[in-house]
PDB file of C-alpha atoms in Angstrom:
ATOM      1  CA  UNK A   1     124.400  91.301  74.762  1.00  0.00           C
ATOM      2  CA  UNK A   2     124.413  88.569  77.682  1.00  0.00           C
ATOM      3  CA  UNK A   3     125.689  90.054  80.645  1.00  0.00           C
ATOM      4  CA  UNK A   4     126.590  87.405  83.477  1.00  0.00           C
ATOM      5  CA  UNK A   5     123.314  88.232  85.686  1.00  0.00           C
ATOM      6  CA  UNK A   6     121.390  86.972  82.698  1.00  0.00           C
ATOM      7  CA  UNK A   7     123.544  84.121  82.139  1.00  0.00           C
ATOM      8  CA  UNK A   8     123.344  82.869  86.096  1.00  0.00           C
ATOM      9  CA  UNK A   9     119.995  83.542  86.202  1.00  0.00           C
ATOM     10  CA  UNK A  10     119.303  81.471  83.024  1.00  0.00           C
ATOM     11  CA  UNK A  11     121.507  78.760  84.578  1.00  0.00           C
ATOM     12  CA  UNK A  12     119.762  78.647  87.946  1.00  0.00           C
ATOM     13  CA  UNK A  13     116.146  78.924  86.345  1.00  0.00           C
ATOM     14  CA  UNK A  14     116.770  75.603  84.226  1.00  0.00           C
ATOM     15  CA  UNK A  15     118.127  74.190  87.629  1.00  0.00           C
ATOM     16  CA  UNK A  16     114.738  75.114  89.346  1.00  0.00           C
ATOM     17  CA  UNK A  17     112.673  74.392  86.628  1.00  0.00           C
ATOM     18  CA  UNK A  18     114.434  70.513  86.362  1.00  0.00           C
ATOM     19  CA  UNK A  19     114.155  69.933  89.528  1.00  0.00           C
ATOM     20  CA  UNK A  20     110.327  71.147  90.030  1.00  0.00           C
ATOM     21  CA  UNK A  21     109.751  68.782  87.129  1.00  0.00           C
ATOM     22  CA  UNK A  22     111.998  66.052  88.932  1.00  0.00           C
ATOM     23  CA  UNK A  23     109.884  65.874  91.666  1.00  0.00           C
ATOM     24  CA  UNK A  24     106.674  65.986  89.622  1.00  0.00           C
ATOM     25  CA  UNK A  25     107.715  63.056  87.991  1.00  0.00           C
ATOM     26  CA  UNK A  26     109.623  60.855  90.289  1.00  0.00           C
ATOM     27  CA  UNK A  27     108.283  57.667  91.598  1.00  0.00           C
ATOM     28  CA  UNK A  28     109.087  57.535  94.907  1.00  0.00           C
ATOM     29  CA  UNK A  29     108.207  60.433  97.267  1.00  0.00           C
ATOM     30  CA  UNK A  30     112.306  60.384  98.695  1.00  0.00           C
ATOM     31  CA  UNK A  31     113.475  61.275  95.619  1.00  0.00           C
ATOM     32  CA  UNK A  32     110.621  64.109  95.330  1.00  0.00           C
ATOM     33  CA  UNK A  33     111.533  65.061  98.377  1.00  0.00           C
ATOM     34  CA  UNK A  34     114.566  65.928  97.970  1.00  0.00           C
ATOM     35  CA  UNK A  35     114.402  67.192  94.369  1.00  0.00           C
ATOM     36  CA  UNK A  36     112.153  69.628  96.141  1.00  0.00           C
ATOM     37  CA  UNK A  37     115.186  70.618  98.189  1.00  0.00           C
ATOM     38  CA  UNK A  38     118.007  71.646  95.523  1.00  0.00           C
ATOM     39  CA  UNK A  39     114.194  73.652  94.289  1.00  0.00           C
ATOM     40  CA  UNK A  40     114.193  75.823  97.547  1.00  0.00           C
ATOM     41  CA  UNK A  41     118.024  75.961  97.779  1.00  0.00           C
ATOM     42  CA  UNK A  42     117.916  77.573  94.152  1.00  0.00           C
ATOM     43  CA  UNK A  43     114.876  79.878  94.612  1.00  0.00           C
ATOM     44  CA  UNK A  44     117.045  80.706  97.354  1.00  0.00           C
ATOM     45  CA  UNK A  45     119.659  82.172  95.369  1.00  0.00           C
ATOM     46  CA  UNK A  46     117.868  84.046  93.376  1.00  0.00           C
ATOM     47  CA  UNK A  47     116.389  85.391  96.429  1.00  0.00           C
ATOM     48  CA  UNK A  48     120.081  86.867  96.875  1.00  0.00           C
ATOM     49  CA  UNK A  49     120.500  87.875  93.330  1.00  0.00           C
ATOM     50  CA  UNK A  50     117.591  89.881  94.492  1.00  0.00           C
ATOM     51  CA  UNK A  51     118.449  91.724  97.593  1.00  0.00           C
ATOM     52  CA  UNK A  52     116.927  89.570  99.660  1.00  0.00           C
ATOM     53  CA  UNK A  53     119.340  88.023 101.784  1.00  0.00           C
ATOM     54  CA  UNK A  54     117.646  88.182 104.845  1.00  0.00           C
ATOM     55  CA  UNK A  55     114.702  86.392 103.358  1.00  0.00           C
ATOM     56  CA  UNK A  56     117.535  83.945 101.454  1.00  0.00           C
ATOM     57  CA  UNK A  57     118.413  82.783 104.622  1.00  0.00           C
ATOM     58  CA  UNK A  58     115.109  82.152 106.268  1.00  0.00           C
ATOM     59  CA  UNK A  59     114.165  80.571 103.099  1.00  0.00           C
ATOM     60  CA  UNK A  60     116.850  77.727 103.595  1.00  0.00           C
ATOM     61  CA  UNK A  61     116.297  77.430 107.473  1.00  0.00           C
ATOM     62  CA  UNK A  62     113.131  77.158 107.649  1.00  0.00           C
ATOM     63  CA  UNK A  63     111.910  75.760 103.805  1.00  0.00           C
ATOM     64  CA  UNK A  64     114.567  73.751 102.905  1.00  0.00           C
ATOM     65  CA  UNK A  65     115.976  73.087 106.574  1.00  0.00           C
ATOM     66  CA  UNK A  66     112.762  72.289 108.666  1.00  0.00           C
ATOM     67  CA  UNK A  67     109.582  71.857 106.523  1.00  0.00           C
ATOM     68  CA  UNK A  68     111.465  69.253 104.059  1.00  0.00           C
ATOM     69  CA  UNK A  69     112.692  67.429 106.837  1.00  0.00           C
ATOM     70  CA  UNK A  70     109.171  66.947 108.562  1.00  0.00           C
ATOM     71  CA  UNK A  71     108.611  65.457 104.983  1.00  0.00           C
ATOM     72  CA  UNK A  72     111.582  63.355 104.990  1.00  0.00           C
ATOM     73  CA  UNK A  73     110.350  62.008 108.740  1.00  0.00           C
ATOM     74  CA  UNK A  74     106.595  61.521 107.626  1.00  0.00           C
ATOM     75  CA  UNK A  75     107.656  59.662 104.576  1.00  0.00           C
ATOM     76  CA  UNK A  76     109.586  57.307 106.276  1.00  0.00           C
ATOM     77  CA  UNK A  77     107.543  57.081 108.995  1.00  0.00           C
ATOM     78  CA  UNK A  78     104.467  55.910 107.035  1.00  0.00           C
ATOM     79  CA  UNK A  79     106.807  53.605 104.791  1.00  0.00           C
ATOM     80  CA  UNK A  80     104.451  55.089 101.635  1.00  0.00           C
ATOM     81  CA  UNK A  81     107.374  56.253  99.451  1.00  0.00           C
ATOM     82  CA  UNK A  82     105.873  54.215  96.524  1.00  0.00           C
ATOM     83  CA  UNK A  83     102.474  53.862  95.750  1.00  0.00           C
ATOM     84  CA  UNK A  84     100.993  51.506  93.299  1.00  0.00           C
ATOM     85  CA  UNK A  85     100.120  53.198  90.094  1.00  0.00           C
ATOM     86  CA  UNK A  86      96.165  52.741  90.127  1.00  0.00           C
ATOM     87  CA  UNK A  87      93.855  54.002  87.587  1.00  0.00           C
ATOM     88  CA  UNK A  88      90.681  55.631  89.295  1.00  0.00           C
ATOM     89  CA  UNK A  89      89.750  58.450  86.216  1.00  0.00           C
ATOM     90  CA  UNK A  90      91.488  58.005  83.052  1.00  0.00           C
ATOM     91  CA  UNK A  91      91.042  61.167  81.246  1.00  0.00           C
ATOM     92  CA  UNK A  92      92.272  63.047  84.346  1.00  0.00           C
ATOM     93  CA  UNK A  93      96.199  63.072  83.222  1.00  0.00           C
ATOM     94  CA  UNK A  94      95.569  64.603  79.658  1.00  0.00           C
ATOM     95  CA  UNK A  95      93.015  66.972  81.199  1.00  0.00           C
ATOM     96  CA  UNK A  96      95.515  68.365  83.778  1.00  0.00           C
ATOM     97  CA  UNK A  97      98.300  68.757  81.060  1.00  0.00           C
ATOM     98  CA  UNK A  98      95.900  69.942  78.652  1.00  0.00           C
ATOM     99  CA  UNK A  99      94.397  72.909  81.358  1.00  0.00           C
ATOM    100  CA  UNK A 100      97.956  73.609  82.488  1.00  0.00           C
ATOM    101  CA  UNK A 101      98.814  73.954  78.581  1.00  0.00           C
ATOM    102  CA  UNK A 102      95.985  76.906  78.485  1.00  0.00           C
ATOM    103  CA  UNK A 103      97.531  78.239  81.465  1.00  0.00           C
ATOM    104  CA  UNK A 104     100.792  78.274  80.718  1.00  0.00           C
ATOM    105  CA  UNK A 105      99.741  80.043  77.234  1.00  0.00           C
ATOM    106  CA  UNK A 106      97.344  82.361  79.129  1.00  0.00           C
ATOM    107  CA  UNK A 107     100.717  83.913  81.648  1.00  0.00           C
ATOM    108  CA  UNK A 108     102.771  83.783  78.180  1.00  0.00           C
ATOM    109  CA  UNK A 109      99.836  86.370  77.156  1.00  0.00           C
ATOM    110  CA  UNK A 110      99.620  88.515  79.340  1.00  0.00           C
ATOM    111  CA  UNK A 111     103.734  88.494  80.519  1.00  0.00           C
ATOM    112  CA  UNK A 112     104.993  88.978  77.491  1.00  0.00           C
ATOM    113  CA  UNK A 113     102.443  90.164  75.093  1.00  0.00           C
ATOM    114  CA  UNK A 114     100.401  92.754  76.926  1.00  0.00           C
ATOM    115  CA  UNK A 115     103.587  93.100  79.534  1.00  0.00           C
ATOM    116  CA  UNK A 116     101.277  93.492  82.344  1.00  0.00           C
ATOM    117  CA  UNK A 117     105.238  93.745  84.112  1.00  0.00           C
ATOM    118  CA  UNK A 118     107.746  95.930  83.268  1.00  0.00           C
ATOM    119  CA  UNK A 119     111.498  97.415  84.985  1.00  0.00           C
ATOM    120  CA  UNK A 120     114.760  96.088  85.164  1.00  0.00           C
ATOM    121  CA  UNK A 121     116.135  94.492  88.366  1.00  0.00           C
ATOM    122  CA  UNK A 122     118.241  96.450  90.401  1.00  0.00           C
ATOM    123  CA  UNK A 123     121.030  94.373  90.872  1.00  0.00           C
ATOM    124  CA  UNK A 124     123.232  96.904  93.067  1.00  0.00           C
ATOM    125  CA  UNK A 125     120.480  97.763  95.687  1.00  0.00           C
ATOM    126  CA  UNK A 126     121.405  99.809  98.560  1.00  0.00           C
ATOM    127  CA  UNK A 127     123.417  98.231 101.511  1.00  0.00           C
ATOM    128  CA  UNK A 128     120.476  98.523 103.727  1.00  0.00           C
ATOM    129  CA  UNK A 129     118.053  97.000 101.819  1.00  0.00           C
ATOM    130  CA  UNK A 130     116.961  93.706 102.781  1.00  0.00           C
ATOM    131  CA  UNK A 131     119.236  93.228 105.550  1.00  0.00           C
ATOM    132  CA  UNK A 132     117.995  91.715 108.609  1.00  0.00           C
ATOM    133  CA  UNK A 133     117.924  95.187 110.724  1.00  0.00           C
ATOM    134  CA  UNK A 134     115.950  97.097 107.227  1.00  0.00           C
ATOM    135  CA  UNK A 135     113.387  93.621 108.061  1.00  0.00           C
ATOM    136  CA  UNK A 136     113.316  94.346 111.833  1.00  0.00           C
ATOM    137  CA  UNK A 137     112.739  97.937 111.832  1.00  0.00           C
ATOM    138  CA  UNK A 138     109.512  97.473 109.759  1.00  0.00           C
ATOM    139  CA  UNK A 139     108.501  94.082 110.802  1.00  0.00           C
ATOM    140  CA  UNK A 140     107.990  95.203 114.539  1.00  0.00           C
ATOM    141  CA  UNK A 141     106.975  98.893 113.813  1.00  0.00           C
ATOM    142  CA  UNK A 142     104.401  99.141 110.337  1.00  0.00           C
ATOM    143  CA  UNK A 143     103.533  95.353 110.799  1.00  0.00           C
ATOM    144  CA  UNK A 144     103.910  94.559 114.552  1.00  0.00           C
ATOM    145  CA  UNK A 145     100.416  93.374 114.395  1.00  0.00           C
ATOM    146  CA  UNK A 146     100.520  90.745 111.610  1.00  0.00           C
ATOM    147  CA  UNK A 147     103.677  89.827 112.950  1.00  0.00           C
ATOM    148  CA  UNK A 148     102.381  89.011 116.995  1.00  0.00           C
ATOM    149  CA  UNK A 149      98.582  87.431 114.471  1.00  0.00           C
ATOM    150  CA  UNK A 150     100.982  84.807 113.228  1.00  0.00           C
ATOM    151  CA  UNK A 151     103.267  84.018 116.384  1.00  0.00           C
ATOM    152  CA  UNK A 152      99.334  83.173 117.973  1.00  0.00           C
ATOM    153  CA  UNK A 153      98.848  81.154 114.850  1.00  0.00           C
ATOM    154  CA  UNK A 154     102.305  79.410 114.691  1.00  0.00           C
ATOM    155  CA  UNK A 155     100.714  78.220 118.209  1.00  0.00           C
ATOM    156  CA  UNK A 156      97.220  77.442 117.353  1.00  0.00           C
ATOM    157  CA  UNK A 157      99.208  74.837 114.713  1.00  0.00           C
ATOM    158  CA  UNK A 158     101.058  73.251 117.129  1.00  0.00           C
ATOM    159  CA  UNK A 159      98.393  72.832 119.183  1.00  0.00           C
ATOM    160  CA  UNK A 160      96.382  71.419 116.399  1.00  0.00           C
ATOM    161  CA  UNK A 161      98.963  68.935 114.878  1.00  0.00           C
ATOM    162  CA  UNK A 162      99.842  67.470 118.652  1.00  0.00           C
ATOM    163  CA  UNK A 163      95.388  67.004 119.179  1.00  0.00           C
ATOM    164  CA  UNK A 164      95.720  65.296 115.361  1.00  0.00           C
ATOM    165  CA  UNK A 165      98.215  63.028 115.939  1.00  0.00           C
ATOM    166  CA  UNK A 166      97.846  62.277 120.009  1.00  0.00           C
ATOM    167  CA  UNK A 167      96.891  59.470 121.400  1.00  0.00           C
ATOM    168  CA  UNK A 168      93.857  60.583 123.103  1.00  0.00           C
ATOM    169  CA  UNK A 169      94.397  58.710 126.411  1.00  0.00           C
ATOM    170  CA  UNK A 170      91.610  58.653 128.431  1.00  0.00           C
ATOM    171  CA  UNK A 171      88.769  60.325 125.904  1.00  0.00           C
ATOM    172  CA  UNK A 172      86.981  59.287 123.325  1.00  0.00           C
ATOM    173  CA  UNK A 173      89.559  57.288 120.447  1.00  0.00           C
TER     174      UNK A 173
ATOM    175  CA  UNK B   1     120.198  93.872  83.955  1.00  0.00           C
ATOM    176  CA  UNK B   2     117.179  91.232  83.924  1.00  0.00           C
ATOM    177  CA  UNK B   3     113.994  92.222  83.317  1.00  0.00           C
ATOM    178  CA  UNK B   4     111.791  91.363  85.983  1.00  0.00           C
ATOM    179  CA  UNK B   5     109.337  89.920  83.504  1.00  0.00           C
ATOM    180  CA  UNK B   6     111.939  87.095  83.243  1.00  0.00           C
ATOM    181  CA  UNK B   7     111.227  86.248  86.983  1.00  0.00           C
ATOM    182  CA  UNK B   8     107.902  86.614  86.449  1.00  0.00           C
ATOM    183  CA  UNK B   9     107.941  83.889  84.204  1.00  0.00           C
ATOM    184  CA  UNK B  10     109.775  81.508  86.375  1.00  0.00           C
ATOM    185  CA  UNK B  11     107.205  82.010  88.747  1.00  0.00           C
ATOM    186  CA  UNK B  12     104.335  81.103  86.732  1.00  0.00           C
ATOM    187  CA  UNK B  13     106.484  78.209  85.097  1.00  0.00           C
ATOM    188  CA  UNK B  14     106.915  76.771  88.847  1.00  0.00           C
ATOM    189  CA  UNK B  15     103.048  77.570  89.707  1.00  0.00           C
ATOM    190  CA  UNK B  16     102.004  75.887  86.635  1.00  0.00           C
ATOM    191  CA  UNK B  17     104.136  72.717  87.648  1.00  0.00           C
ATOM    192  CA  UNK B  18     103.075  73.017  90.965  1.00  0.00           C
ATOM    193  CA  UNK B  19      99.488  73.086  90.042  1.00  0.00           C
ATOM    194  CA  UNK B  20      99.937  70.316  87.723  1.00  0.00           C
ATOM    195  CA  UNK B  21     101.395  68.259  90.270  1.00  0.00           C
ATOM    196  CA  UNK B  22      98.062  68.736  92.229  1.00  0.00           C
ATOM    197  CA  UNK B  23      96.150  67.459  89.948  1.00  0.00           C
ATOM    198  CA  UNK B  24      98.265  64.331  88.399  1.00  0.00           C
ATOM    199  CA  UNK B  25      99.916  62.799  91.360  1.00  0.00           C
ATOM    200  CA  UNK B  26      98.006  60.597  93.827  1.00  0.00           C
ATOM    201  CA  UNK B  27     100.041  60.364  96.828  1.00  0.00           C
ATOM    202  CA  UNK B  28      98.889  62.867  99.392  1.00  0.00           C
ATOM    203  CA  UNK B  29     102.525  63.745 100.336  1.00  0.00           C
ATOM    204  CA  UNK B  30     103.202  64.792  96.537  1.00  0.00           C
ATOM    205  CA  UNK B  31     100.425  67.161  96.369  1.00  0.00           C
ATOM    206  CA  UNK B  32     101.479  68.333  99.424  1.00  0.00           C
ATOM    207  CA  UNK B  33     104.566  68.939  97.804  1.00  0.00           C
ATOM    208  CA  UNK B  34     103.398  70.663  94.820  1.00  0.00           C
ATOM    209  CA  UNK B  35     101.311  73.166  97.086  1.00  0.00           C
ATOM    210  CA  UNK B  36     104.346  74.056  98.444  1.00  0.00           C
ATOM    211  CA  UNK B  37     105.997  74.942  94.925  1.00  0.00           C
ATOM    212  CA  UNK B  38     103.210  76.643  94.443  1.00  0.00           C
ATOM    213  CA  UNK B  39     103.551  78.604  97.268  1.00  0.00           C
ATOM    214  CA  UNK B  40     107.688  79.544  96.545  1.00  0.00           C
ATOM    215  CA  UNK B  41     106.660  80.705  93.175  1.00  0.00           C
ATOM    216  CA  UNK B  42     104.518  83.509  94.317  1.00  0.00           C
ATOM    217  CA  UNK B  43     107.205  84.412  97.178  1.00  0.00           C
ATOM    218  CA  UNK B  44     109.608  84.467  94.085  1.00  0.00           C
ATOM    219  CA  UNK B  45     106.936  86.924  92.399  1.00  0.00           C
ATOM    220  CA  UNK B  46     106.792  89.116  95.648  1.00  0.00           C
ATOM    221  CA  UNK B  47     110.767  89.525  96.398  1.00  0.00           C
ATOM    222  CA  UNK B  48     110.869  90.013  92.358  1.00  0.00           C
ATOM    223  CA  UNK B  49     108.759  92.933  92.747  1.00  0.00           C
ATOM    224  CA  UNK B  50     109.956  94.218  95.762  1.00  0.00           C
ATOM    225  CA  UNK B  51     113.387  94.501  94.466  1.00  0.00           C
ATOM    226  CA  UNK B  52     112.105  95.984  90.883  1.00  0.00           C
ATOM    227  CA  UNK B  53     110.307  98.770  92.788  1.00  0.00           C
ATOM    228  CA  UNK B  54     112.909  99.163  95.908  1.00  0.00           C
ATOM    229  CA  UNK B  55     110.109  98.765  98.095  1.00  0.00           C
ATOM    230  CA  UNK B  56     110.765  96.305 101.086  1.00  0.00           C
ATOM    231  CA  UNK B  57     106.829  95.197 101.932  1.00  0.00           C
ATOM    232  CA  UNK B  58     107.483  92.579  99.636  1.00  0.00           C
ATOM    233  CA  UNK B  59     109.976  90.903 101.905  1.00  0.00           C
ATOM    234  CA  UNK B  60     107.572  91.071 104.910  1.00  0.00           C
ATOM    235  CA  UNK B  61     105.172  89.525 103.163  1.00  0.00           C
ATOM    236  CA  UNK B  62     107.244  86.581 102.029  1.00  0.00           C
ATOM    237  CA  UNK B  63     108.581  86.648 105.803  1.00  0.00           C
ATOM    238  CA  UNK B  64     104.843  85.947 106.794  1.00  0.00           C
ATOM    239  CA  UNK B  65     104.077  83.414 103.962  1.00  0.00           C
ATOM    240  CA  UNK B  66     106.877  81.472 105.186  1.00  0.00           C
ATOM    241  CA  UNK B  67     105.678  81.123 108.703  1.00  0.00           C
ATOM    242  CA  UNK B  68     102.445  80.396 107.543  1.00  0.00           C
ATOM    243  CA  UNK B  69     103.426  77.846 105.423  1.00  0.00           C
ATOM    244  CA  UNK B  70     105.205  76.171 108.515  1.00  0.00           C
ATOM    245  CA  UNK B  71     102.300  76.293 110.160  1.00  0.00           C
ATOM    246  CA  UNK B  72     100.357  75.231 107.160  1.00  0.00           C
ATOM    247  CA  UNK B  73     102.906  72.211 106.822  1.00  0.00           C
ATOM    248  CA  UNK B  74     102.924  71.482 110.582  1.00  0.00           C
ATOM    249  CA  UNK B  75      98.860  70.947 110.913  1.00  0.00           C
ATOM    250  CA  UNK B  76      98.644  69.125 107.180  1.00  0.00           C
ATOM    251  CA  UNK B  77     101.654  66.687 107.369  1.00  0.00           C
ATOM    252  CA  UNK B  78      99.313  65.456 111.223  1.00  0.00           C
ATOM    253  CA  UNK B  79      95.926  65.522 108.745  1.00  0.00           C
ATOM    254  CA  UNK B  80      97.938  62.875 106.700  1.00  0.00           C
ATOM    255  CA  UNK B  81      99.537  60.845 109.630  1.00  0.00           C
ATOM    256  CA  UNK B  82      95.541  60.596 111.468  1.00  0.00           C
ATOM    257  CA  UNK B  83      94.494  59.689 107.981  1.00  0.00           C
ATOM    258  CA  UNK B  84      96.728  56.762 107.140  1.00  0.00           C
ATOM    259  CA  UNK B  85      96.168  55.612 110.614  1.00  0.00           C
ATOM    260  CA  UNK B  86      92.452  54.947 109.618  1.00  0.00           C
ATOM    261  CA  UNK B  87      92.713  54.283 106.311  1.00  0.00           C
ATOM    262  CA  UNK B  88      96.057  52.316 105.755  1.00  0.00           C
ATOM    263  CA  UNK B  89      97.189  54.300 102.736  1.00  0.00           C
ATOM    264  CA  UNK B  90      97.276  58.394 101.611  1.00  0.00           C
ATOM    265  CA  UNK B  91      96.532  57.656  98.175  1.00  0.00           C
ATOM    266  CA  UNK B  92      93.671  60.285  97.690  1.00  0.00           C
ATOM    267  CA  UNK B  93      91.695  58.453  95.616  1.00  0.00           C
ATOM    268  CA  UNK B  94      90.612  56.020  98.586  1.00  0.00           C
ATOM    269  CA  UNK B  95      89.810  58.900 100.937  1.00  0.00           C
ATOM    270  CA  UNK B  96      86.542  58.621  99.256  1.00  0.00           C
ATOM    271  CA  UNK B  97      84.088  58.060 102.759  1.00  0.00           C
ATOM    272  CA  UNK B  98      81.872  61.307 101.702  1.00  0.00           C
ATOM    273  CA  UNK B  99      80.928  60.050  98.402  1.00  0.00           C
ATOM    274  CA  UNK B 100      76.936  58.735  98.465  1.00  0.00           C
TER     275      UNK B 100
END
């Protein structure tokens, strides 16, 4: 018996699946790019389907909103969308599809032979959970100290990518 | 009703492309790329589980996976600018200065 969460969720994981593949295989790192986008835009949804939509959210404004964009500005700022094809290590290709194979075969195992995961999604989670104010009241009381760790690390990066890419006037290069 | 194996599935299908992506494409940015699928697959494993056992800690931990990976993306996305700046290209197979 299909019910329609299995049928949207088999729709949206071909979506996410195509368009991980898409940008696996596309040429020029735009395209990637972007197929990378519609990726995070579906992952968000099922985030949603979830009970997540708190983290659906932050997922798009911050994944698909303002890390893909800083890839969208490096790419054309280096002008390296293509590169041309060279061949440093031959047997490297069939190796990595070969040892991806083994994995892929290896999570079939253990998924859905030894079902190392079991339960049923509940799709009609309480109101509460996963709203923003659910995410507040435990993200500043049970984890208030991971949570003020990475604010000094969000910091620490932006220190680090302005010393990378300055121009250094007046020190060494 | 899904079963949450069925997510857990699509999460190793996208880590499995992800990691391929690593290890077949050339151009820094891709790989860069692919890390990041990588990284959305297990945040799709985490909310999968959080919502399969009604426990919210799941969600926090995505929350903080997603910052890091801004900060992640922030500090590599410079790593690749300084490079090219030296080297004229990000193909990683010409970043080979270490090798004797």
């Amino acid at each position: 018996m299909m019910t329609i969460d299995l049928i949207l969720f088999l729709i949206l994981a071909v979506v996410a699946i195509a368009t991980a593949l898409g940008m696996l295989v596309s040429r020029n790192a735009v395209y990637s790019a972007l197929f990378l986008v519609l990726n995070f835009a579906t992952v968000a949804v099922f985030y949603l389907l979830l009970g997540a939509p708190f983290i659906a959210l932050t997922q798009v404004t911050v994944y698909a909103g303002a890390i893909m964009v800083l890839f969208l500005f490096v790419i054309m700022l280096l002008g390296t969308d293509e590169l041309p094809e060279r061949k440093v290590l031959n047997w490297q290709k069939p190796m990595a599809i070969f040892l991806a194979l083994v994995l892929m075969a290896e999570g079939v195992y253990l998924i859905f032979i030894q079902k190392s995961a079991s339960g049923l999604i509940n799709n009609a989670p309480g109101a509460d959970f996963g709203s923003p104010q659910a995410i507040g009241d435990m993200l500043f009381n049970k984890y208030l100290l991971p949570f003020e760790v990475t604010s000094i690390l969000l910091l620490v990066a932006m220190v680090g990518a302005i010393v990378l890419t300055g121009n250094m006037k007046g020190g060494q290069s | 009703m899904v079963p949450v194996t069925y997510y857990v599935a699509l999460s190793a299908v996208l880590f499995i492309i992800g990691a391929m992506g690593v290890l077949v494409r050339r151009n820094a940015l891709i790989i860069f790329m692919s890390v990041e699928l990588m990284l959305n697959a297990a945040n799709l494993a985490f909310v999968a589980f959080a919502s399969v056992n009604n426990i919210l800690d799941g969600q926090i931990f995505v929350f903080f996976i997603i910052a890091v990976a801004a900060a992640e993306v922030a500090v590599g996305l410079a790593l690749i600018v300084a490079i090219f700046r030296t080297k004229k290209s990000i193909d990683v197979d010409q970043i080979n200065m270490l090798k004797g």
